[in-house]
Every structure is written in structure tokens, then in C-alpha cells.
Short mmCIF file of N, CA and C in Angstrom, two decimals:
data_model
loop_
_atom_site.label_atom_id
_atom_site.label_comp_id
_atom_site.label_asym_id
_atom_site.label_seq_id
_atom_site.Cartn_x
_atom_site.Cartn_y
_atom_site.Cartn_z
N UNK A 19 17.48 0.75 -6.55
CA UNK A 19 15.75 0.55 -6.80
C UNK A 19 14.66 0.78 -5.32
N UNK A 20 13.91 1.25 -4.64
CA UNK A 20 13.46 0.90 -3.77
C UNK A 20 12.73 0.03 -3.94
N UNK A 21 12.55 -0.93 -2.72
CA UNK A 21 11.19 -1.94 -2.65
C UNK A 21 10.10 -1.70 -2.02
N UNK A 22 9.45 -0.84 -2.45
CA UNK A 22 7.95 -0.66 -2.62
C UNK A 22 6.94 -1.37 -1.65
N UNK A 23 7.01 -2.64 -2.66
CA UNK A 23 6.40 -3.31 -1.89
C UNK A 23 6.63 -3.74 -0.43
N UNK A 24 7.60 -4.28 -0.68
CA UNK A 24 8.55 -4.20 1.13
C UNK A 24 7.99 -3.11 2.17
N UNK A 25 8.49 -2.03 1.57
CA UNK A 25 8.28 -0.84 2.42
C UNK A 25 6.68 -0.95 2.78
N UNK A 26 5.69 -0.72 1.47
CA UNK A 26 4.04 -0.88 2.30
C UNK A 26 3.88 -2.16 3.13
N UNK A 27 4.48 -3.16 2.88
CA UNK A 27 3.94 -4.14 3.33
C UNK A 27 4.67 -4.01 5.10
N UNK A 28 5.50 -3.60 5.34
CA UNK A 28 6.49 -3.14 6.50
C UNK A 28 5.69 -2.30 7.36
N UNK A 29 4.74 -1.31 6.69
CA UNK A 29 4.49 -0.36 7.07
C UNK A 29 2.86 -0.56 7.66
N UNK A 30 2.16 -1.39 6.69
CA UNK A 30 0.86 -2.23 7.19
C UNK A 30 1.10 -3.26 8.70
N UNK A 31 2.11 -3.68 7.91
CA UNK A 31 2.06 -5.09 9.11
C UNK A 31 1.69 -4.68 10.76
N UNK A 32 1.90 -3.97 11.36
CA UNK A 32 1.84 -3.71 12.88
C UNK A 32 0.30 -3.34 13.16
N UNK A 33 -0.17 -2.27 11.57
CA UNK A 33 -1.59 -1.95 12.12
C UNK A 33 -2.56 -3.43 11.33
N UNK A 34 -2.57 -4.62 11.23
CA UNK A 34 -3.65 -5.41 11.06
C UNK A 34 -3.14 -6.47 12.26
N UNK A 35 -4.62 -7.15 12.15
CA UNK A 35 -4.44 -8.16 13.74
C UNK A 35 -4.10 -9.94 12.83
N UNK A 36 -4.79 -9.91 11.48
CA UNK A 36 -4.13 -11.19 10.89
C UNK A 36 -3.05 -10.93 9.80
N UNK A 37 -2.13 -11.16 10.58
CA UNK A 37 -0.42 -11.20 9.65
C UNK A 37 -0.66 -11.74 8.48
N UNK A 38 -0.73 -13.30 8.58
CA UNK A 38 -0.82 -14.05 8.13
C UNK A 38 -1.75 -13.82 6.50
N UNK A 39 -2.91 -13.35 6.71
CA UNK A 39 -3.78 -12.67 5.46
C UNK A 39 -3.27 -11.22 4.88
N UNK A 40 -1.65 -10.77 4.90
CA UNK A 40 -1.55 -9.63 4.96
C UNK A 40 -0.75 -9.78 3.45
N UNK A 41 -1.13 -9.13 2.59
CA UNK A 41 0.03 -9.33 1.39
C UNK A 41 -0.06 -8.14 0.29
N UNK A 42 1.15 -7.88 -0.63
CA UNK A 42 0.70 -6.67 -0.85
C UNK A 42 1.84 -7.23 -2.33
N UNK A 43 1.55 -6.57 -3.24
CA UNK A 43 1.40 -6.97 -4.57
C UNK A 43 1.52 -5.53 -5.90
N UNK A 44 2.46 -5.46 -6.35
CA UNK A 44 2.92 -4.73 -7.31
C UNK A 44 2.28 -5.42 -8.62
N UNK A 45 1.52 -4.46 -9.07
CA UNK A 45 0.93 -4.53 -10.59
C UNK A 45 1.02 -3.65 -11.40
N UNK A 46 0.98 -4.14 -12.84
CA UNK A 46 1.58 -3.30 -14.05
C UNK A 46 1.07 -2.47 -14.41
N UNK A 47 1.22 -0.67 -15.16
CA UNK A 47 0.57 0.04 -15.62
C UNK A 47 0.98 0.27 -16.93
N UNK A 48 0.09 0.56 -17.74
CA UNK A 48 0.39 1.14 -18.78
C UNK A 48 1.35 2.65 -18.85
N UNK A 49 1.20 3.32 -17.71
CA UNK A 49 2.07 4.60 -17.06
C UNK A 49 3.69 4.39 -16.54
N UNK A 50 4.84 4.45 -17.39
CA UNK A 50 5.44 4.41 -16.44
C UNK A 50 6.17 5.06 -15.75
N UNK A 51 5.69 6.07 -15.79
CA UNK A 51 6.08 6.63 -14.02
C UNK A 51 5.48 6.68 -13.01
N UNK A 52 4.08 5.68 -12.87
CA UNK A 52 2.87 5.28 -12.05
C UNK A 52 3.21 4.01 -11.22
N UNK A 53 3.59 3.78 -10.32
CA UNK A 53 3.65 2.36 -9.74
C UNK A 53 2.07 2.30 -8.25
N UNK A 54 1.64 1.09 -8.97
CA UNK A 54 0.19 0.68 -8.55
C UNK A 54 0.38 -0.71 -7.45
N UNK A 55 0.19 -0.33 -6.42
CA UNK A 55 0.31 -1.11 -5.46
C UNK A 55 -0.89 -1.56 -4.83
N UNK A 56 -1.73 -3.08 -4.40
CA UNK A 56 -2.65 -3.80 -4.24
C UNK A 56 -2.40 -4.12 -2.85
N UNK A 57 -2.86 -3.67 -1.20
CA UNK A 57 -2.89 -4.50 -0.48
C UNK A 57 -3.61 -5.10 -0.27
N UNK A 58 -3.44 -6.86 0.21
CA UNK A 58 -4.83 -7.52 0.52
C UNK A 58 -4.75 -7.81 2.17
N UNK A 59 -6.11 -8.11 2.50
CA UNK A 59 -5.95 -8.33 3.82
C UNK A 59 -7.39 -8.56 4.03
N UNK A 60 -7.87 -9.09 5.01
CA UNK A 60 -9.37 -9.73 5.25
C UNK A 60 -9.87 -8.32 5.25
N UNK A 61 -11.32 -8.46 5.67
CA UNK A 61 -12.13 -7.12 5.54
C UNK A 61 -12.42 -6.12 6.99
N UNK A 62 -12.15 -6.65 8.23
CA UNK A 62 -11.48 -6.08 9.02
C UNK A 62 -10.27 -5.50 9.75
N UNK A 63 -9.37 -6.15 8.89
CA UNK A 63 -7.94 -5.47 8.21
C UNK A 63 -8.41 -4.18 7.61
N UNK A 64 -8.89 -4.44 6.82
CA UNK A 64 -8.77 -3.74 5.61
C UNK A 64 -9.78 -2.39 6.43
N UNK A 65 -10.86 -2.28 6.64
CA UNK A 65 -11.59 -1.18 7.74
C UNK A 65 -10.62 -0.35 8.47
N UNK A 66 -9.49 -1.44 8.92
CA UNK A 66 -8.54 -0.99 10.06
C UNK A 66 -7.50 -0.19 9.11
N UNK A 67 -6.99 -0.41 7.90
CA UNK A 67 -6.14 0.19 7.65
C UNK A 67 -6.74 1.55 6.48
N UNK A 68 -7.66 1.66 5.97
CA UNK A 68 -8.25 2.98 5.67
C UNK A 68 -8.70 3.29 6.65
N UNK A 69 -9.35 3.29 8.04
CA UNK A 69 -9.30 4.25 9.12
C UNK A 69 -10.51 4.89 8.94
N UNK A 70 -10.50 5.66 9.75
CA UNK A 70 -12.22 6.67 9.77
C UNK A 70 -12.17 7.58 8.84
N UNK A 71 -12.54 7.73 8.19
CA UNK A 71 -13.06 8.90 6.67
C UNK A 71 -11.84 8.28 6.20
N UNK A 72 -11.24 7.82 5.88
CA UNK A 72 -9.63 7.17 5.11
C UNK A 72 -8.36 8.17 5.64
N UNK A 73 -8.62 7.97 6.67
CA UNK A 73 -7.48 8.72 7.70
C UNK A 73 -6.08 8.02 7.36
N UNK A 74 -6.65 7.25 7.87
CA UNK A 74 -5.21 5.88 8.08
C UNK A 74 -4.99 5.66 6.60
N UNK A 75 -5.51 5.11 5.49
CA UNK A 75 -5.15 5.37 4.24
C UNK A 75 -4.47 6.33 3.33
N UNK A 76 -5.31 7.48 3.78
CA UNK A 76 -4.51 9.01 3.72
C UNK A 76 -3.03 9.26 3.81
N UNK A 77 -2.58 8.70 4.98
CA UNK A 77 -1.40 9.08 6.04
C UNK A 77 -0.48 7.59 5.06
N UNK A 78 -1.16 6.27 4.94
CA UNK A 78 0.09 5.16 4.38
C UNK A 78 0.17 5.81 2.58
N UNK A 79 -0.71 6.22 2.31
CA UNK A 79 -0.33 7.42 1.17
C UNK A 79 0.51 7.96 1.02
N UNK A 80 0.75 9.24 2.14
CA UNK A 80 1.82 10.34 1.89
C UNK A 80 2.74 10.09 2.27
N UNK A 81 2.93 8.87 3.31
CA UNK A 81 4.23 8.11 3.45
C UNK A 81 5.25 7.27 2.42
N UNK A 82 4.02 7.35 1.64
CA UNK A 82 4.49 6.38 0.06
C UNK A 82 4.71 7.37 -0.66
N UNK A 83 4.26 8.20 -0.68
CA UNK A 83 4.29 9.18 -1.60
C UNK A 83 5.59 10.00 -1.40
N UNK A 84 5.90 10.17 -0.47
CA UNK A 84 7.77 10.61 -0.02
C UNK A 84 8.19 9.51 -0.92
N UNK A 85 8.08 8.62 -0.64
CA UNK A 85 9.24 7.64 -0.88
C UNK A 85 9.74 7.59 -2.19
N UNK A 86 7.91 8.22 -3.24
CA UNK A 86 8.31 7.56 -4.59
C UNK A 86 9.02 8.76 -4.94
N UNK A 87 9.11 9.84 -4.46
CA UNK A 87 9.75 10.82 -5.05
C UNK A 87 10.97 10.86 -5.51
N UNK A 88 11.84 9.95 -5.05
CA UNK A 88 12.63 9.94 -5.08
C UNK A 88 13.22 9.40 -6.55
N UNK A 89 12.26 8.68 -7.09
CA UNK A 89 12.50 7.34 -7.53
C UNK A 89 11.79 8.42 -9.11
N UNK A 90 11.03 9.44 -8.88
CA UNK A 90 10.61 10.47 -9.56
C UNK A 90 9.18 10.10 -10.32
N UNK A 91 8.30 8.91 -9.41
CA UNK A 91 7.26 8.54 -9.89
C UNK A 91 6.02 8.06 -8.74
N UNK A 92 4.88 8.61 -9.43
CA UNK A 92 3.72 8.47 -8.88
C UNK A 92 2.91 7.30 -8.01
N UNK A 93 2.86 7.17 -7.18
CA UNK A 93 2.44 5.89 -6.20
C UNK A 93 1.18 5.76 -6.13
N UNK A 94 0.27 4.83 -6.85
CA UNK A 94 -1.08 4.10 -6.45
C UNK A 94 -0.76 3.66 -5.52
N UNK A 95 -2.21 3.26 -4.52
CA UNK A 95 -2.28 2.25 -3.42
C UNK A 95 -3.94 2.19 -3.23
N UNK A 96 -4.15 0.58 -3.27
CA UNK A 96 -5.41 0.12 -3.27
C UNK A 96 -5.90 -0.75 -2.21
N UNK A 97 -6.60 -0.61 -1.79
CA UNK A 97 -7.06 -1.71 -0.74
C UNK A 97 -8.18 -2.23 -0.92
N UNK A 98 -7.51 -4.30 -0.93
CA UNK A 98 -8.76 -4.88 -1.13
C UNK A 98 -9.05 -5.89 0.18
N UNK A 99 -10.12 -6.82 0.19
CA UNK A 99 -10.11 -7.52 0.93
C UNK A 99 -10.35 -8.62 0.37
N UNK A 100 -9.91 -10.06 1.26
CA UNK A 100 -10.46 -11.34 0.60
C UNK A 100 -12.00 -11.56 1.02
#
């Protein structure tokens, strides 16, 4: 089984400046075919992770969806600031 939290953390870590404030949490959902991940960072880093017009967030979501296809699950990623 793939550790989606670690994979997403490893994708986001090089992008942020404040690496100590970065965290990724796996949340429970009602749908067993869905994986819900929250990325928490300070507001400047969240803006960097989302990118202009959401381009960086879209790329991160696309890379994670490729990883989730092996498990036959849908992945949802939300970005939140402290």
C-alpha cells in the first residue's frame, strides 16, 4: 500500500520556505474509494503551493492521481493555511 501522506509531503517539501510548518494529514471520508488529504502550511507557502491560477496545485493533484490509480481510488487534496 502506498503511503499517500508521505508521497504528498515529499512533493510539497521542496516548494515551501518554512519546512517546519508543513504537514499533511489523511482525513476519513464516507466513501471508501476516496482518499482525502489536507496540506497545512503558513499562508505564503500555501499561496506558493497553489500557484498562479492554481497551476501548481493542479500539477500536484495530477501527480497524486497517477499514484492513486494503482489503488483504484480517487484522491482529493485540499490546501489550508495556519
